[in-house]
mmCIF file of C-alpha atoms in Angstrom:
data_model
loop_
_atom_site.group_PDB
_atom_site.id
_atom_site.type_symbol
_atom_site.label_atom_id
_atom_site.label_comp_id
_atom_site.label_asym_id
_atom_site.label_seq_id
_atom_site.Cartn_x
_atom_site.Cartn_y
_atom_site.Cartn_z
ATOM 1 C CA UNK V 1 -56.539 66.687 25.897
ATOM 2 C CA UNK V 2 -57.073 67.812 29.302
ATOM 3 C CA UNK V 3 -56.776 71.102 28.378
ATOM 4 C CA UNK V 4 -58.723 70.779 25.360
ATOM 5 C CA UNK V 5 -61.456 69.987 27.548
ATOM 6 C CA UNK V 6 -61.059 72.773 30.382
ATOM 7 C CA UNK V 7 -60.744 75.349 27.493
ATOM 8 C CA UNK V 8 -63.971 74.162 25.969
ATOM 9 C CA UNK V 9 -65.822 73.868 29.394
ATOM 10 C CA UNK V 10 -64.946 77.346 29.937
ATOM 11 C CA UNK V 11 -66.015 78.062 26.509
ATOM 12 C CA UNK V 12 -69.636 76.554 27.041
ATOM 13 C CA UNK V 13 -70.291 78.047 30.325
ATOM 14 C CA UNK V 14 -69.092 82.025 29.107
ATOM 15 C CA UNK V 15 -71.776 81.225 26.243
ATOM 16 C CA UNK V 16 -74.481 79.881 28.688
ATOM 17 C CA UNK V 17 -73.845 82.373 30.487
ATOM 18 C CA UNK V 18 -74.007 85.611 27.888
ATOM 19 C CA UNK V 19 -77.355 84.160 26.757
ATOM 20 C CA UNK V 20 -78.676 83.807 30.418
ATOM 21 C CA UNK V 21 -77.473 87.320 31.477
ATOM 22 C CA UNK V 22 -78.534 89.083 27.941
ATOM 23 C CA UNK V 23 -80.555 92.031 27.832
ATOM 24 C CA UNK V 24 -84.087 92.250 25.552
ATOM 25 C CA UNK V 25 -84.779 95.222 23.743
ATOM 26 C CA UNK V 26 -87.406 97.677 25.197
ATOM 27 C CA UNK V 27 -89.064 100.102 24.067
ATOM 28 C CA UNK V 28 -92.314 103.084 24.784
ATOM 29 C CA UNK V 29 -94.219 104.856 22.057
ATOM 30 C CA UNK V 30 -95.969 107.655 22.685
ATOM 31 C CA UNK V 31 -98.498 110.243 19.848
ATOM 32 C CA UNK V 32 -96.856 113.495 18.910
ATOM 33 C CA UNK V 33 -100.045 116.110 17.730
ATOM 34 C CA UNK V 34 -99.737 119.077 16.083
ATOM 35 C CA UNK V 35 -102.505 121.167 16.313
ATOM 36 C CA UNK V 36 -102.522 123.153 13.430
ATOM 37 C CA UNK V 37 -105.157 125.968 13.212
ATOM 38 C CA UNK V 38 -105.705 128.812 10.697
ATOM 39 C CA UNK V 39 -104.003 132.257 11.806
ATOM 40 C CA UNK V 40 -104.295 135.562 10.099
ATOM 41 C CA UNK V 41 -103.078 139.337 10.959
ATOM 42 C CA UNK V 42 -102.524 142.494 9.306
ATOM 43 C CA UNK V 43 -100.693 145.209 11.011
ATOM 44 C CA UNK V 44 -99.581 148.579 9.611
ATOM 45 C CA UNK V 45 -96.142 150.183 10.274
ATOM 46 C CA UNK V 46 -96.542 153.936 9.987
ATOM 47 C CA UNK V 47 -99.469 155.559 12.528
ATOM 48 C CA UNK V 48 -99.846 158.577 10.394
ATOM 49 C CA UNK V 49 -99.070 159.973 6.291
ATOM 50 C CA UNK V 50 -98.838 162.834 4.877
ATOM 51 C CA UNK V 51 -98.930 163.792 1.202
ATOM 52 C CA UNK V 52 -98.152 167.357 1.001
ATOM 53 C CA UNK V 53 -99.994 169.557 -1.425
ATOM 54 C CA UNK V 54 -98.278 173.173 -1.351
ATOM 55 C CA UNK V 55 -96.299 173.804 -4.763
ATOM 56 C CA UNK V 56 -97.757 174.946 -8.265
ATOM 57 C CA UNK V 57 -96.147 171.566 -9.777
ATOM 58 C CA UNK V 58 -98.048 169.466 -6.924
ATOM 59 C CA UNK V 59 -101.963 171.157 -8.402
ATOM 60 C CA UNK V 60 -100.428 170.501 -11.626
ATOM 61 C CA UNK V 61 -99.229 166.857 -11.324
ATOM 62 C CA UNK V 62 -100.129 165.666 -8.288
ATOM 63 C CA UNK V 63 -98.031 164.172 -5.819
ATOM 64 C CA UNK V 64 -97.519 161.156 -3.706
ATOM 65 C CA UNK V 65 -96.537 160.117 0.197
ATOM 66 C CA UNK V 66 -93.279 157.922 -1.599
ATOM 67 C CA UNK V 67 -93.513 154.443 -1.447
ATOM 68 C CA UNK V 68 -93.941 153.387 2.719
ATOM 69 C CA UNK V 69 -91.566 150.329 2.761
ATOM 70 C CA UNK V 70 -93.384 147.388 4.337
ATOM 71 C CA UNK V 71 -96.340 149.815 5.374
ATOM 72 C CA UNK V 72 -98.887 146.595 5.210
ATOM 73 C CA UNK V 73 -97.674 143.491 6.868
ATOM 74 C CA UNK V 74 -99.293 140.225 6.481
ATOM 75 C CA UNK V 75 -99.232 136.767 8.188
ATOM 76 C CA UNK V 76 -101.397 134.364 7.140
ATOM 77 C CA UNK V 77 -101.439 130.516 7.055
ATOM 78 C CA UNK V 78 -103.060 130.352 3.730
ATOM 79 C CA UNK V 79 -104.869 132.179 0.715
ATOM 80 C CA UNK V 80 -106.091 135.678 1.703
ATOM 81 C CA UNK V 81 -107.044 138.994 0.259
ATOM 82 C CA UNK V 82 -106.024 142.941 1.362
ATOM 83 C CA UNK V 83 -108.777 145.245 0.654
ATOM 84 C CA UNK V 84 -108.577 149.202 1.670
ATOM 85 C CA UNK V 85 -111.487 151.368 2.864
ATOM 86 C CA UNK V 86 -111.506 155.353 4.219
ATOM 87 C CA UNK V 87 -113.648 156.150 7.167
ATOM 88 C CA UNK V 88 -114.806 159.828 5.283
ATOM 89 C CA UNK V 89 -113.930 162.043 2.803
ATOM 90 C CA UNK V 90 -111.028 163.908 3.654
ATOM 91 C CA UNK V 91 -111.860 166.500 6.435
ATOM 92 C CA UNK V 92 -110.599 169.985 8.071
ATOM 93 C CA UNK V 93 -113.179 171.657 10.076
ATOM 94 C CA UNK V 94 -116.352 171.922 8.137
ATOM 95 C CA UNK V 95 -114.465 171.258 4.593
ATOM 96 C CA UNK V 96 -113.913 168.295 2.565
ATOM 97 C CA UNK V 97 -112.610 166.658 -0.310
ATOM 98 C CA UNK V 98 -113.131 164.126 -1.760
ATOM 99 C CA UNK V 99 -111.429 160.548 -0.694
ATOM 100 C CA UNK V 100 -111.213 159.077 -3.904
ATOM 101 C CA UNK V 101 -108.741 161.667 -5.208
ATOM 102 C CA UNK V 102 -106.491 159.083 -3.224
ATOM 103 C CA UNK V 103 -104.918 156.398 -4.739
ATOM 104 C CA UNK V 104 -103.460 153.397 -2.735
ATOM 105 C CA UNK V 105 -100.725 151.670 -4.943
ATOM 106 C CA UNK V 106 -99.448 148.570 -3.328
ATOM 107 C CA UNK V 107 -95.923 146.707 -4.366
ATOM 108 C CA UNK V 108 -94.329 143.596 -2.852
ATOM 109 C CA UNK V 109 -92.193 144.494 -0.020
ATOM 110 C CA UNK V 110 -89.848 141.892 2.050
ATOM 111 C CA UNK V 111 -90.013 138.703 3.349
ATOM 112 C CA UNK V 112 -89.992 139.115 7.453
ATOM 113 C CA UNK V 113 -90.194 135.746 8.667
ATOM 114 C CA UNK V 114 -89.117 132.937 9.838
ATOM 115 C CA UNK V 115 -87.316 130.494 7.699
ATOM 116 C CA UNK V 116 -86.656 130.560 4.192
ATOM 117 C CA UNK V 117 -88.499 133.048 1.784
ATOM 118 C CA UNK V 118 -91.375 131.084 -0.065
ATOM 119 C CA UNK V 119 -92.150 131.501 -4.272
ATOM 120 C CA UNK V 120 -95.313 134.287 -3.771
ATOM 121 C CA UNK V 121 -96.494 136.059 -6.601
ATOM 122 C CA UNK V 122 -99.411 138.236 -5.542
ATOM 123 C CA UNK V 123 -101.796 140.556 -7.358
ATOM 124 C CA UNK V 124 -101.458 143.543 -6.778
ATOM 125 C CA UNK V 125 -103.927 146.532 -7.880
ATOM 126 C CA UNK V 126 -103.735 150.065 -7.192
ATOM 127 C CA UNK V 127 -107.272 151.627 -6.065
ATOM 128 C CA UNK V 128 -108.266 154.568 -5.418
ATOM 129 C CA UNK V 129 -109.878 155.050 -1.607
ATOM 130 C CA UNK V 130 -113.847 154.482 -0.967
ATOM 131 C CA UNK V 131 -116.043 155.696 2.183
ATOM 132 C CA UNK V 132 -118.831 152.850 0.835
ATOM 133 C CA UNK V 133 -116.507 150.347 -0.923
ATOM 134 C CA UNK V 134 -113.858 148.185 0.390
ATOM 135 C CA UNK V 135 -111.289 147.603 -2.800
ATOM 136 C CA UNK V 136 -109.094 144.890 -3.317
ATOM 137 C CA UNK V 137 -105.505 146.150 -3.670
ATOM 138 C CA UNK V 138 -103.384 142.640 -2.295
ATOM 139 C CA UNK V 139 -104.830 139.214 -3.337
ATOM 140 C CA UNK V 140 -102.228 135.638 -2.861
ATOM 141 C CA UNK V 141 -102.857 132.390 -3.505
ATOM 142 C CA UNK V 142 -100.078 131.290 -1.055
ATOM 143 C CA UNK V 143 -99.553 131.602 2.950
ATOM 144 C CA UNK V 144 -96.199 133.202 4.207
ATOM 145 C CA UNK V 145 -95.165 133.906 7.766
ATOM 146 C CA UNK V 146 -94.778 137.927 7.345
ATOM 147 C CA UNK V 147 -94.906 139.535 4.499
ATOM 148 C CA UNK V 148 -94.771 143.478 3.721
ATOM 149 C CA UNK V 149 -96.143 145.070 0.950
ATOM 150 C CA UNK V 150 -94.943 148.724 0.558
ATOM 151 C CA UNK V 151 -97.904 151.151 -0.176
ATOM 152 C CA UNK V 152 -97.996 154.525 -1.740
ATOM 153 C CA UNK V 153 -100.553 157.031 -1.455
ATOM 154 C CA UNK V 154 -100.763 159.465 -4.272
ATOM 155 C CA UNK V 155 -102.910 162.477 -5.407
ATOM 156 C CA UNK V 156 -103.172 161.861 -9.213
ATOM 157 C CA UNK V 157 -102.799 165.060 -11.789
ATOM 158 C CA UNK V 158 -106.241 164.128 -12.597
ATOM 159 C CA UNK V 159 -107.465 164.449 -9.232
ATOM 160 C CA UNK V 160 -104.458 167.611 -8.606
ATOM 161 C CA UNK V 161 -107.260 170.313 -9.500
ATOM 162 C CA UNK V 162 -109.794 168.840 -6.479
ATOM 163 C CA UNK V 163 -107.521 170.554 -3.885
ATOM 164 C CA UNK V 164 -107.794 173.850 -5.630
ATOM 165 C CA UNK V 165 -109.958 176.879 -3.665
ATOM 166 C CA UNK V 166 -110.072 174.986 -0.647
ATOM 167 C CA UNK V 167 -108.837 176.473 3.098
ATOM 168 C CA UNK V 168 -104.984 175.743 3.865
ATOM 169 C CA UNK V 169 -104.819 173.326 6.738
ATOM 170 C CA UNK V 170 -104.470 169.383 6.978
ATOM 171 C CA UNK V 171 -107.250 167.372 5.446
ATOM 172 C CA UNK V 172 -107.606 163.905 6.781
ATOM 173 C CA UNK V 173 -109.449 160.409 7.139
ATOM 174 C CA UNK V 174 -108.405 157.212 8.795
ATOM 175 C CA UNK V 175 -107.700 154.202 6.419
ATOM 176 C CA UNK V 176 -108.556 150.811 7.090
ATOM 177 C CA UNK V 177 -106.869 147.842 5.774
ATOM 178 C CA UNK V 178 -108.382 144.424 6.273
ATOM 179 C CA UNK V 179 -107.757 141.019 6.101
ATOM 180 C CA UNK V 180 -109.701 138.360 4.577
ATOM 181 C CA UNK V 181 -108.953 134.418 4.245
ATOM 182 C CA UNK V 182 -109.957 133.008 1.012
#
């Protein structure tokens, strides 16, 4: 019985013990913010381009630049609008033609960002180029990360004969996408 006793004395005072000697829990909190702004930007991928205008078929037909993959790229946190504007007719020396024999047709190009590729289904409108107007030619309903849209420029056949009886040379304005949030 001794033993019965010594083993449960030993018993009591290991159990005393663990509860004396026990650890609490602690713990520290702290407020995680994410400061979330708006954030939109437009870039453009080629500096300069050309349609050329030189063969019988091209003042027939007309011609285009070919489709510039990913020419427009956009980021934007939300909804947003492209629209397309030329700074003048099209220019060399003291001669011009006209800068809404251009057409700007836009197409959806590749996903570039981060993460995995959204559902986006944009509207996209070909317009011919304005000095006085700026025309809608990209208009989403969702935000992406980076998105390009592939662009072609193109002289129509019904515009072709407009480049007839003028001086050879290179004819040119600057182009100006921009960016709107909606």
């Amino acid at each position: 019985m001794t033993n019965f006793f010594k083993v449960a004395s030993v018993a009591i005072v290991a159990l005393t013990a663990n509860s004396l000697f026990a650890q609490t829990e602690d713990t520290a909190e702290t407020t995680l913010n994410v400061n979330l702004g708006s954030s939109f930007e437009i870039t453009v991928a080629d500096a300069s381009v050309d349609i050329d205008m030189n063969t019988p078929e091209h003042f027939q037909s007309g011609n285009t630049s070919g489709q510039k993959t990913d020419h427009v790229q956009v980021s934007a946190t939300g909804e947003y609008e492209v629209k397309v504007i030329a700074s003048t007719d099209l220019t060399s020396g003291a001669e011009t033609i006209p800068v809404s024999t251009i057409t700007v047709t836009p197409t959806l190009g590749s996903y570039l960002g981060a993460g995995d590729e959204g559902s986006v289904s944009p509207t996209l409108t070909a317009q011919s180029l304005s000095t006085s107007t700026e025309n809608t030619i990209i208009s989403c309903d969702t935000g992406e990360s980076l998105r390009g849209y592939n662009i072609e420029y193109s002289v129509p056949a019904a515009s072709a004969a407009e480049y007839l009886n003028h001086t050879t040379g290179t004819y040119t304005t600057t182009v100006t996408y921009s960016l709107y949030a909606l």
